[in-house]
């Protein structure tokens, strides 16, 4: 592993601390190195707060920062948003070299950050551990490039592959699996159920078994039969998965967990409008009931199965 790769990998580790807290911004980490010594580190901690580069650089005086190499996993921003442009601060601090993992596809950036650095005579090295960076920020890249949220299909099934016995709601998972499921909720921007699940289960869709930000609850009610949907929920009458995702994209929702029921899961599977499938397999067999969706046509690389 080269020094550049080692420091970029550290950027990715730092960036991951922002999972669920910086959306819809990407997760970004930054390391400043001079003469082989790490001078400062930073990461984007919360939406609206300082970006990673600013958090790292503002810890250093100008003399210390001058001539250093800055490592960052995403192209420094070049526009005014919630904070001033990071590329400008990199130039002001006299950074000699910038090593970056991913280009920023956001139209507000999209090469503008690198152009500022180039114009200032700063050496720029790009695409170091690029695939690892794309994996970390898979939600951001999907949203920007495919113009839809990153989609996770999730369900629980018995040890023999049923979602419920006798087509009635049934608690399948263990307490440990429940905590994991609720951790997943803190990591995504929204969570979707259908009208029948809303009627049968009266779900709260909160991460009450894990500490973290709550996703936006969404219920799909194509036939307009629901009453009493909480005001803070999104109540959509979408006709297809594509329309659902179009509506969520318009609302700047970057990622979503589809929790079912079976009809909605089947619709998303049939449309291929999904990125991951997460299955919680309980400890007990039912022998009969509502079968879980078939896995035969799903790429194994997209499936995560958590056994009890």
Short mmCIF file of C-alpha atoms in Angstrom, two decimals:
data_model
loop_
_atom_site.label_atom_id
_atom_site.label_comp_id
_atom_site.label_asym_id
_atom_site.label_seq_id
_atom_site.Cartn_x
_atom_site.Cartn_y
_atom_site.Cartn_z
CA UNK A 1 0.00 0.00 0.00
CA UNK A 2 1.36 3.41 -0.95
CA UNK A 3 1.39 6.38 1.42
CA UNK A 4 -1.31 8.04 -0.72
CA UNK A 5 -3.53 4.97 -0.42
CA UNK A 6 -2.95 4.74 3.33
CA UNK A 7 -3.96 8.33 3.94
CA UNK A 8 -6.99 8.11 1.62
CA UNK A 9 -8.10 4.99 3.48
CA UNK A 10 -7.92 7.02 6.69
CA UNK A 11 -10.06 9.69 5.01
CA UNK A 12 -12.69 7.04 4.26
CA UNK A 13 -12.61 5.84 7.88
CA UNK A 14 -13.13 9.38 9.13
CA UNK A 15 -15.85 10.09 6.57
CA UNK A 16 -17.91 7.09 7.71
CA UNK A 17 -18.52 8.85 11.04
CA UNK A 18 -21.01 11.06 9.22
CA UNK A 19 -23.28 8.20 8.14
CA UNK A 20 -26.91 9.24 8.64
CA UNK A 21 -25.94 12.68 9.94
CA UNK A 22 -24.77 14.64 6.89
CA UNK A 23 -27.40 13.65 4.32
CA UNK A 24 -28.10 14.74 1.68
CA UNK A 25 -24.42 15.73 1.62
CA UNK A 26 -21.79 13.06 0.97
CA UNK A 27 -19.60 11.66 3.74
CA UNK A 28 -16.15 13.23 3.57
CA UNK A 29 -12.96 12.87 5.59
CA UNK A 30 -9.71 14.82 5.34
CA UNK A 31 -6.11 14.31 6.47
CA UNK A 32 -3.32 16.91 6.26
CA UNK A 33 0.25 15.55 6.05
CA UNK A 34 3.62 17.32 5.94
CA UNK A 35 7.08 15.74 5.89
CA UNK A 36 5.54 12.35 6.62
CA UNK A 37 3.70 13.59 9.73
CA UNK A 38 -0.08 13.78 10.08
CA UNK A 39 -0.78 17.36 11.17
CA UNK A 40 -4.56 17.34 11.33
CA UNK A 41 -7.69 15.35 10.57
CA UNK A 42 -11.34 16.25 10.12
CA UNK A 43 -14.63 15.01 8.76
CA UNK A 44 -18.03 16.41 7.83
CA UNK A 45 -19.95 15.92 11.09
CA UNK A 46 -23.44 17.18 10.37
CA UNK A 47 -25.46 18.73 7.57
CA UNK A 48 -24.99 22.49 7.54
CA UNK A 49 -21.73 22.28 9.49
CA UNK A 50 -18.17 22.70 8.30
CA UNK A 51 -16.96 20.38 5.57
CA UNK A 52 -14.10 17.97 6.25
CA UNK A 53 -11.38 20.15 4.72
CA UNK A 54 -12.42 23.17 6.77
CA UNK A 55 -12.51 21.13 9.99
CA UNK A 56 -8.99 19.86 9.32
CA UNK A 57 -7.41 23.09 8.05
CA UNK A 58 -8.81 25.49 10.63
CA UNK A 59 -6.87 23.60 13.30
CA UNK A 60 -3.61 24.69 11.64
CA UNK A 61 -1.95 28.09 11.40
CA UNK A 62 -0.90 29.23 7.95
CA UNK A 63 2.81 28.55 8.47
CA UNK A 64 2.19 24.97 9.57
CA UNK A 65 -0.20 24.23 6.71
CA UNK A 66 1.98 25.80 3.99
CA UNK A 67 3.54 23.15 1.75
CA UNK A 68 1.51 20.27 3.15
CA UNK A 69 -0.39 17.57 1.29
CA UNK A 70 -4.15 17.43 1.80
CA UNK A 71 -5.93 14.11 1.41
CA UNK A 72 -9.68 14.06 0.91
CA UNK A 73 -12.09 11.45 -0.42
CA UNK A 74 -14.20 13.86 -2.51
CA UNK A 75 -13.34 16.80 -4.74
CA UNK A 76 -13.25 20.00 -2.65
CA UNK A 77 -16.33 22.14 -3.23
CA UNK A 78 -15.98 25.31 -5.28
CA UNK A 79 -19.28 27.07 -4.53
CA UNK A 80 -20.99 28.86 -1.68
CA UNK A 81 -23.60 26.71 0.05
CA UNK A 82 -24.11 26.34 3.80
CA UNK A 83 -20.37 27.08 4.08
CA UNK A 84 -17.77 28.89 1.90
CA UNK A 85 -15.88 26.97 -0.82
CA UNK A 86 -13.35 24.49 0.55
CA UNK A 87 -11.17 24.84 -2.57
CA UNK A 88 -10.62 28.52 -1.71
CA UNK A 89 -9.47 27.65 1.81
CA UNK A 90 -7.07 25.00 0.47
CA UNK A 91 -5.50 27.65 -1.75
CA UNK A 92 -5.38 30.26 1.03
CA UNK A 93 -3.62 27.85 3.39
CA UNK A 94 -0.81 27.24 0.90
CA UNK A 95 -1.39 23.53 0.44
CA UNK A 96 1.15 22.19 -2.09
CA UNK A 97 -0.54 18.93 -3.13
CA UNK A 98 -4.07 17.48 -3.00
CA UNK A 99 -4.78 13.75 -3.26
CA UNK A 100 -8.40 12.83 -3.87
CA UNK A 101 -10.46 9.66 -4.10
CA UNK A 102 -13.58 10.68 -6.08
CA UNK A 103 -14.68 13.44 -8.42
CA UNK A 104 -17.85 15.20 -7.26
CA UNK A 105 -20.74 14.66 -9.73
CA UNK A 106 -22.81 17.43 -8.15
CA UNK A 107 -23.39 19.98 -10.96
CA UNK A 108 -22.50 22.74 -8.49
CA UNK A 109 -18.98 21.26 -8.25
CA UNK A 110 -18.26 18.79 -11.10
CA UNK A 111 -14.65 19.72 -11.73
CA UNK A 112 -14.85 23.28 -10.43
CA UNK A 113 -12.91 22.44 -7.28
CA UNK A 114 -10.07 20.83 -9.20
CA UNK A 115 -10.01 23.78 -11.64
CA UNK A 116 -9.43 26.21 -8.75
CA UNK A 117 -6.63 24.07 -7.38
CA UNK A 118 -5.01 23.74 -10.81
CA UNK A 119 -5.21 27.50 -11.37
CA UNK A 120 -3.38 28.05 -8.08
CA UNK A 121 -0.55 25.73 -9.12
CA UNK A 122 -1.46 22.98 -6.66
CA UNK A 123 -0.56 19.45 -7.74
CA UNK A 124 -3.71 17.31 -7.87
CA UNK A 125 -3.75 13.50 -7.80
CA UNK A 126 -7.17 11.94 -8.48
CA UNK A 127 -8.91 8.56 -8.34
CA UNK A 128 -6.92 6.99 -5.48
CA UNK A 129 -9.01 4.07 -4.09
CA UNK A 130 -11.84 5.32 -6.26
CA UNK A 131 -14.07 2.24 -5.97
CA UNK A 132 -13.79 2.20 -2.18
CA UNK A 133 -14.89 5.83 -2.15
CA UNK A 134 -17.85 5.13 -4.40
CA UNK A 135 -18.92 2.28 -2.12
CA UNK A 136 -18.81 4.50 0.95
CA UNK A 137 -20.88 7.22 -0.74
CA UNK A 138 -23.12 4.85 -2.72
CA UNK A 139 -26.22 6.81 -1.68
CA UNK A 140 -24.80 10.13 -2.88
CA UNK A 141 -23.52 8.77 -6.20
CA UNK A 142 -26.78 6.93 -6.94
CA UNK A 143 -28.80 10.07 -6.22
CA UNK A 144 -26.59 12.28 -8.39
CA UNK A 145 -26.01 9.90 -11.30
CA UNK A 146 -29.28 7.93 -11.48
CA UNK A 147 -31.51 10.77 -10.22
CA UNK A 148 -33.23 8.55 -7.70
CA UNK A 149 -32.67 7.46 -4.09
CA UNK A 150 -30.47 4.50 -3.22
CA UNK A 151 -32.98 1.69 -2.64
CA UNK A 152 -32.72 -1.07 -0.04
CA UNK A 153 -35.37 -3.80 -0.03
CA UNK A 154 -35.69 -5.35 3.42
CA UNK A 155 -37.83 -8.09 4.86
CA UNK A 156 -37.89 -10.68 7.63
CA UNK A 157 -38.56 -14.34 6.92
CA UNK A 158 -38.77 -17.56 8.88
CA UNK A 159 -36.02 -20.18 8.75
CA UNK A 160 -38.00 -21.92 5.99
CA UNK A 161 -38.72 -18.78 3.93
CA UNK A 162 -42.13 -17.46 5.01
CA UNK A 163 -42.95 -13.85 5.91
CA UNK A 164 -45.90 -14.82 8.09
CA UNK A 165 -47.88 -17.95 8.99
CA UNK A 166 -51.43 -18.09 7.65
CA UNK A 167 -50.96 -14.69 5.92
CA UNK A 168 -51.26 -12.90 9.27
CA UNK A 169 -48.70 -10.50 10.85
CA UNK A 170 -46.18 -12.33 13.02
CA UNK A 171 -43.01 -11.30 14.87
CA UNK A 172 -40.16 -13.22 13.26
CA UNK A 173 -36.86 -11.69 14.34
CA UNK A 174 -34.79 -11.88 17.50
CA UNK A 175 -34.01 -8.85 19.73
CA UNK A 176 -30.49 -8.74 18.27
CA UNK A 177 -31.88 -8.63 14.73
CA UNK A 178 -34.35 -5.94 15.78
CA UNK A 179 -31.50 -3.73 17.02
CA UNK A 180 -29.66 -4.22 13.74
CA UNK A 181 -32.81 -3.36 11.78
CA UNK A 182 -33.24 -0.17 13.78
CA UNK A 183 -29.58 0.74 13.25
CA UNK A 184 -30.21 0.41 9.52
CA UNK A 185 -33.10 2.86 9.88
CA UNK A 186 -30.77 5.53 11.31
CA UNK A 187 -28.54 5.20 8.25
CA UNK A 188 -31.18 5.95 5.60
CA UNK A 189 -33.23 9.04 4.79
CA UNK A 190 -36.67 7.41 4.45
CA UNK A 191 -38.56 4.20 5.09
CA UNK A 192 -41.54 3.00 3.04
CA UNK A 193 -44.46 0.68 3.80
CA UNK A 194 -47.68 -0.05 1.99
CA UNK A 195 -51.25 0.62 3.04
CA UNK A 196 -51.93 -2.95 4.15
CA UNK A 197 -48.87 -2.98 6.40
CA UNK A 198 -50.04 0.34 7.85
CA UNK A 199 -53.50 -1.11 8.56
CA UNK A 200 -52.31 -4.45 9.93
CA UNK A 201 -49.27 -3.38 11.97
CA UNK A 202 -49.76 0.32 12.75
CA UNK A 203 -45.95 0.66 12.51
CA UNK A 204 -44.02 3.56 14.01
CA UNK A 205 -40.98 3.12 11.73
CA UNK A 206 -38.68 4.71 14.31
CA UNK A 207 -35.21 3.55 15.44
CA UNK A 208 -36.37 3.14 19.03
CA UNK A 209 -33.96 0.25 19.70
CA UNK A 210 -30.93 2.18 18.45
CA UNK A 211 -29.71 5.74 18.99
CA UNK A 212 -29.62 7.83 15.84
CA UNK A 213 -31.63 10.02 13.46
CA UNK A 214 -35.07 8.77 12.46
CA UNK A 215 -35.89 8.22 8.77
CA UNK A 216 -38.80 9.96 7.07
CA UNK A 217 -41.81 7.57 7.27
CA UNK A 218 -43.64 7.07 3.95
CA UNK A 219 -46.83 5.12 3.29
CA UNK A 220 -48.01 4.18 -0.21
CA UNK A 221 -51.78 4.36 -0.56
CA UNK A 222 -52.58 3.83 -4.22
CA UNK A 223 -56.31 3.38 -3.61
CA UNK A 224 -56.65 6.26 -1.15
CA UNK A 225 -58.16 4.13 1.58
CA UNK A 226 -56.10 5.24 4.58
CA UNK A 227 -57.25 7.57 7.33
CA UNK A 228 -55.33 8.75 10.35
CA UNK A 229 -51.88 8.85 8.75
CA UNK A 230 -49.65 10.95 11.09
CA UNK A 231 -48.98 14.45 9.80
CA UNK A 232 -45.21 14.00 9.70
CA UNK A 233 -45.50 10.98 7.38
CA UNK A 234 -45.42 11.28 3.60
CA UNK A 235 -48.71 9.89 2.28
CA UNK A 236 -48.25 9.01 -1.42
CA UNK A 237 -50.69 7.53 -3.96
CA UNK A 238 -47.97 6.37 -6.35
CA UNK A 239 -48.82 3.90 -9.13
CA UNK A 240 -45.40 2.32 -9.66
CA UNK A 241 -41.91 2.05 -8.12
CA UNK A 242 -40.60 4.59 -10.65
CA UNK A 243 -43.23 7.14 -9.61
CA UNK A 244 -42.42 6.50 -5.93
CA UNK A 245 -38.74 7.13 -6.52
CA UNK A 246 -39.45 10.19 -8.66
CA UNK A 247 -41.48 11.67 -5.81
CA UNK A 248 -38.76 10.93 -3.25
CA UNK A 249 -36.09 12.36 -5.54
CA UNK A 250 -38.06 15.61 -5.88
CA UNK A 251 -38.03 15.82 -2.08
CA UNK A 252 -34.23 15.35 -2.03
CA UNK A 253 -34.49 12.02 -0.23
CA UNK A 254 -31.19 10.32 -0.97
CA UNK A 255 -31.85 6.78 0.27
CA UNK A 256 -34.81 4.63 1.25
CA UNK A 257 -35.59 1.30 2.90
CA UNK A 258 -38.61 -0.48 1.39
CA UNK A 259 -40.07 -2.58 4.21
CA UNK A 260 -42.98 -4.07 2.36
CA UNK A 261 -45.30 -5.87 2.39
CA UNK A 262 -44.94 -8.53 -0.18
CA UNK A 263 -46.79 -6.75 -3.01
CA UNK A 264 -44.56 -3.68 -2.86
CA UNK A 265 -41.39 -5.75 -2.54
CA UNK A 266 -42.40 -7.79 -5.59
CA UNK A 267 -43.07 -4.61 -7.58
CA UNK A 268 -39.60 -3.21 -6.84
CA UNK A 269 -37.95 -6.55 -7.58
CA UNK A 270 -39.79 -6.82 -10.91
CA UNK A 271 -38.81 -3.26 -11.86
CA UNK A 272 -35.12 -3.80 -10.94
CA UNK A 273 -35.26 -0.40 -9.22
CA UNK A 274 -33.26 -1.44 -6.19
CA UNK A 275 -29.63 -1.58 -5.10
CA UNK A 276 -29.56 -3.95 -2.12
CA UNK A 277 -31.69 -6.67 -0.56
CA UNK A 278 -31.39 -7.24 3.19
CA UNK A 279 -33.04 -10.28 4.72
CA UNK A 280 -33.42 -11.01 8.44
CA UNK A 281 -33.97 -14.75 8.81
CA UNK A 282 -35.61 -15.75 12.07
CA UNK A 283 -34.87 -18.88 14.12
CA UNK A 284 -38.19 -20.70 13.67
CA UNK A 285 -39.83 -22.58 10.82
CA UNK A 286 -43.50 -21.94 9.95
CA UNK A 287 -44.12 -24.76 7.50
CA UNK A 288 -46.74 -22.70 5.65
CA UNK A 289 -48.00 -19.14 5.18
CA UNK A 290 -47.03 -16.13 3.08
CA UNK A 291 -43.86 -16.97 1.13
CA UNK A 292 -41.01 -14.46 1.13
CA UNK A 293 -40.01 -13.00 -2.26
CA UNK A 294 -38.05 -15.37 -4.47
CA UNK A 295 -34.31 -14.80 -4.44
CA UNK A 296 -33.51 -16.73 -7.61
CA UNK A 297 -33.37 -13.69 -9.90
CA UNK A 298 -31.50 -11.42 -7.49
CA UNK A 299 -27.75 -11.05 -7.91
CA UNK A 300 -26.03 -12.65 -4.91
CA UNK A 301 -23.74 -9.63 -4.64
CA UNK A 302 -26.76 -7.48 -3.81
CA UNK A 303 -28.07 -9.71 -0.99
CA UNK A 304 -27.26 -9.54 2.71
CA UNK A 305 -28.77 -12.31 4.87
CA UNK A 306 -28.60 -11.99 8.65
CA UNK A 307 -29.30 -15.29 10.37
CA UNK A 308 -30.77 -15.45 13.89
#
